[in-house]
Coordinates of C-alpha atoms in Angstrom, one line a residue:
X1 CA -15.1 32.7 -148.7
X2 CA -12.0 31.5 -146.9
X3 CA -9.9 31.8 -150.1
X4 CA -11.3 35.2 -151.0
X5 CA -10.4 36.4 -147.5
X6 CA -6.9 34.9 -147.9
X7 CA -6.3 36.7 -151.1
X8 CA -7.7 39.9 -149.7
X9 CA -5.3 40.1 -146.8
X10 CA -2.4 42.7 -146.9
X11 CA 0.9 41.3 -148.1
X12 CA 2.8 39.7 -145.2
X13 CA 6.4 38.7 -146.1
X14 CA 6.6 36.5 -142.9
X15 CA 3.5 34.4 -144.1
X16 CA 3.3 34.8 -147.9
X17 CA 0.5 33.3 -149.9
X18 CA 1.9 31.1 -152.7
X19 CA -0.3 29.5 -155.3
X20 CA 1.0 26.2 -156.8
X21 CA -0.2 24.4 -159.9
X22 CA 1.3 22.3 -162.8
X23 CA 0.7 21.4 -166.4
X24 CA 2.2 19.0 -168.9
X25 CA 4.1 20.1 -172.0
X26 CA 4.8 17.8 -175.0
X27 CA 8.3 17.8 -176.4
X28 CA 8.4 17.3 -180.1
X29 CA 10.9 17.6 -183.0
X30 CA 10.3 18.3 -186.6
X31 CA 10.0 15.4 -189.0
X32 CA 12.1 17.3 -191.6
X33 CA 14.4 20.3 -191.4
X34 CA 12.8 23.7 -191.4
X35 CA 13.7 26.8 -193.5
X36 CA 15.8 29.4 -191.8
X37 CA 14.6 33.0 -191.7
X38 CA 15.8 35.3 -194.6
X39 CA 15.4 39.0 -195.2
X40 CA 11.7 39.6 -195.7
X41 CA 10.7 36.0 -194.8
X42 CA 10.0 34.4 -191.4
X43 CA 11.5 31.0 -190.5
X44 CA 9.3 28.1 -191.6
X45 CA 8.6 24.9 -189.8
X46 CA 6.8 21.8 -191.1
X47 CA 3.5 21.0 -189.5
X48 CA 4.4 17.3 -189.0
X49 CA 6.4 16.4 -186.0
X50 CA 7.8 13.4 -184.0
X51 CA 6.7 13.0 -180.4
X52 CA 9.6 13.3 -177.9
X53 CA 7.7 12.6 -174.7
X54 CA 6.1 15.0 -172.2
X55 CA 7.5 17.0 -169.3
X56 CA 5.7 18.5 -166.3
X57 CA 6.0 22.1 -165.4
X58 CA 5.4 23.2 -161.7
X59 CA 4.4 26.8 -161.1
X60 CA 4.5 28.6 -157.8
X61 CA 3.4 32.3 -157.8
X62 CA 3.2 34.7 -155.0
X63 CA 0.4 37.0 -156.2
X64 CA 1.0 40.0 -154.0
X65 CA 4.8 39.6 -153.9
X66 CA 5.3 39.5 -157.7
X67 CA 7.5 36.4 -157.5
X68 CA 7.2 33.0 -159.2
X69 CA 9.2 29.8 -159.2
X70 CA 9.0 27.1 -161.9
X71 CA 10.5 23.7 -162.4
X72 CA 10.5 21.2 -165.2
X73 CA 10.3 17.5 -164.1
X74 CA 10.1 14.3 -166.0
X75 CA 7.0 13.2 -164.1
X76 CA 4.2 14.5 -161.9
X77 CA 4.3 12.2 -158.9
X78 CA 3.7 13.0 -155.3
X79 CA 7.5 12.9 -154.7
X80 CA 8.0 15.5 -157.5
X81 CA 5.4 17.7 -155.9
X82 CA 6.8 17.3 -152.4
X83 CA 10.4 18.1 -153.6
X84 CA 9.2 21.2 -155.4
X85 CA 7.5 22.5 -152.3
X86 CA 10.5 21.6 -150.1
X87 CA 12.6 23.5 -152.6
X88 CA 10.5 26.6 -152.0
X89 CA 10.9 26.3 -148.3
X90 CA 14.6 25.8 -148.4
X91 CA 15.2 28.4 -151.1
X92 CA 13.2 31.6 -151.7
X93 CA 11.1 31.1 -148.6
X94 CA 13.7 29.7 -146.2
X95 CA 13.2 32.5 -143.7
X96 CA 9.3 32.7 -143.6
X97 CA 7.5 31.5 -140.5
X98 CA 4.6 29.9 -142.5
X99 CA 3.9 29.4 -146.2
X100 CA 0.2 29.6 -147.2
X101 CA -0.1 27.2 -150.1
X102 CA -3.1 27.5 -152.4
X103 CA -3.8 24.3 -154.3
X104 CA -6.4 22.5 -156.3
X105 CA -7.6 19.0 -155.2
X106 CA -5.3 16.8 -157.2
X107 CA -4.6 13.7 -155.2
X108 CA -0.9 14.6 -154.7
X109 CA -1.7 18.0 -153.2
X110 CA -2.3 16.9 -149.6
X111 CA -0.5 16.5 -146.3
X112 CA -0.4 12.7 -146.7
X113 CA 2.0 13.1 -149.7
X114 CA 4.6 14.7 -147.5
X115 CA 4.1 12.0 -144.8
X116 CA 4.5 9.2 -147.4
X117 CA 7.5 10.8 -149.1
X118 CA 9.4 12.3 -146.2
X119 CA 8.5 9.9 -143.4
X120 CA 9.6 11.3 -140.0
X121 CA 11.0 14.5 -141.6
X122 CA 7.5 15.5 -142.7
X123 CA 6.6 17.1 -139.4
X124 CA 9.2 19.8 -139.6
X125 CA 8.1 20.7 -143.2
X126 CA 4.4 20.6 -142.4
X127 CA 4.8 22.8 -139.4
X128 CA 5.8 25.6 -141.8
X129 CA 2.9 25.0 -144.3
X130 CA -0.8 25.8 -144.2
X131 CA -2.9 24.3 -147.0
X132 CA -5.7 26.1 -148.7
X133 CA -7.6 24.1 -151.3
X134 CA -9.9 25.5 -153.9
X135 CA -13.5 24.1 -154.0
X136 CA -14.0 21.1 -156.2
X137 CA -14.7 22.2 -159.8
X138 CA -13.4 25.7 -159.1
X139 CA -9.6 25.3 -159.6
X140 CA -9.7 28.6 -161.5
X141 CA -9.7 30.2 -158.1
X142 CA -6.0 29.2 -157.9
X143 CA -4.1 32.1 -159.3
X144 CA -1.3 29.8 -160.4
X145 CA -3.6 28.7 -163.1
X146 CA -3.7 32.2 -164.5
X147 CA 0.0 32.5 -164.3
X148 CA 0.3 29.3 -166.3
X149 CA -1.8 30.9 -168.9
X150 CA 0.5 33.9 -169.1
X151 CA 3.5 31.5 -169.3
X152 CA 1.9 29.6 -172.2
X153 CA 1.2 32.8 -174.2
X154 CA 4.6 34.4 -173.5
X155 CA 7.0 31.4 -173.4
X156 CA 5.9 27.8 -173.7
X157 CA 3.2 28.0 -176.3
X158 CA 5.5 26.9 -179.1
X159 CA 7.3 23.8 -180.2
X160 CA 10.2 22.6 -178.0
X161 CA 12.5 19.9 -179.4
X162 CA 14.4 19.0 -176.2
X163 CA 13.6 19.2 -172.4
X164 CA 16.8 21.3 -171.9
X165 CA 15.5 23.9 -174.4
X166 CA 12.2 24.1 -172.5
X167 CA 14.0 24.4 -169.1
X168 CA 16.3 27.2 -170.4
X169 CA 13.5 29.2 -172.0
X170 CA 11.3 28.8 -168.9
X171 CA 14.1 30.0 -166.6
X172 CA 14.7 33.1 -168.7
X173 CA 10.9 33.9 -168.7
X174 CA 10.8 33.5 -165.0
X175 CA 13.8 35.8 -164.4
X176 CA 12.2 38.5 -166.5
X177 CA 8.8 38.3 -164.8
X178 CA 10.5 38.4 -161.4
X179 CA 12.7 41.3 -162.3
X180 CA 9.7 43.3 -163.3
X181 CA 7.9 42.2 -160.1
X182 CA 4.7 41.4 -161.9
X183 CA 1.9 41.0 -159.4
X184 CA -1.5 39.4 -159.8
X185 CA -4.4 41.5 -158.5
X186 CA -7.4 39.7 -156.9
X187 CA -10.7 41.3 -157.6
X188 CA -13.2 38.4 -156.9
X189 CA -15.1 39.6 -153.9
X190 CA -17.3 37.8 -151.4
X191 CA -20.4 39.0 -153.1
X192 CA -19.2 37.8 -156.5
X193 CA -18.4 34.4 -154.9
X194 CA -21.9 34.2 -153.5
X195 CA -23.4 34.9 -156.9
X196 CA -21.2 32.6 -158.9
X197 CA -20.7 29.7 -156.5
X198 CA -23.7 29.9 -154.2
X199 CA -25.7 27.4 -156.4
X200 CA -23.0 24.8 -156.0
X201 CA -21.4 25.3 -152.6
X202 CA -22.5 26.1 -149.1
X203 CA -20.9 29.5 -148.4

């Protein structure tokens, strides 16, 4: 219920709700040159490919504010997560009193990650953050997961041959979504939560 109540609150720019999630993306290159597009014919790409490693994509989305921030990193460590959140606090959200972070239960998504990575500096950061974790096995309650799905359909759901290409395309997608101020509407009520989750959790 706590998460449903959080999503149901009126938009407060001083204490925005921001959902954070991540996913991996494989970088690949074609094993042989493709065929360029010609009048009446689409470009063609061989189905075989050569693996070029993976990259992690961080996603932060403010559902009621219509803003999202993404970042491509080589890894998905606790340090990467902490630096991504610190970037939010020092950038887009530098003037907010408190950031309400919605997260799943990945082992890096907790206060201790900040304490281990930042040491004595963690207190100043954590004073501006309030953590809201989804119930176990209900990560779909994190709206960043939905935004990642949109990202995959509109931008990243194709073959990328180099991390720089992935980063460039993702930044362009982010700019367009933010310029259009696309918001995410929450319609999962308390009653719906009781019906769907009541068998598994104490509400």
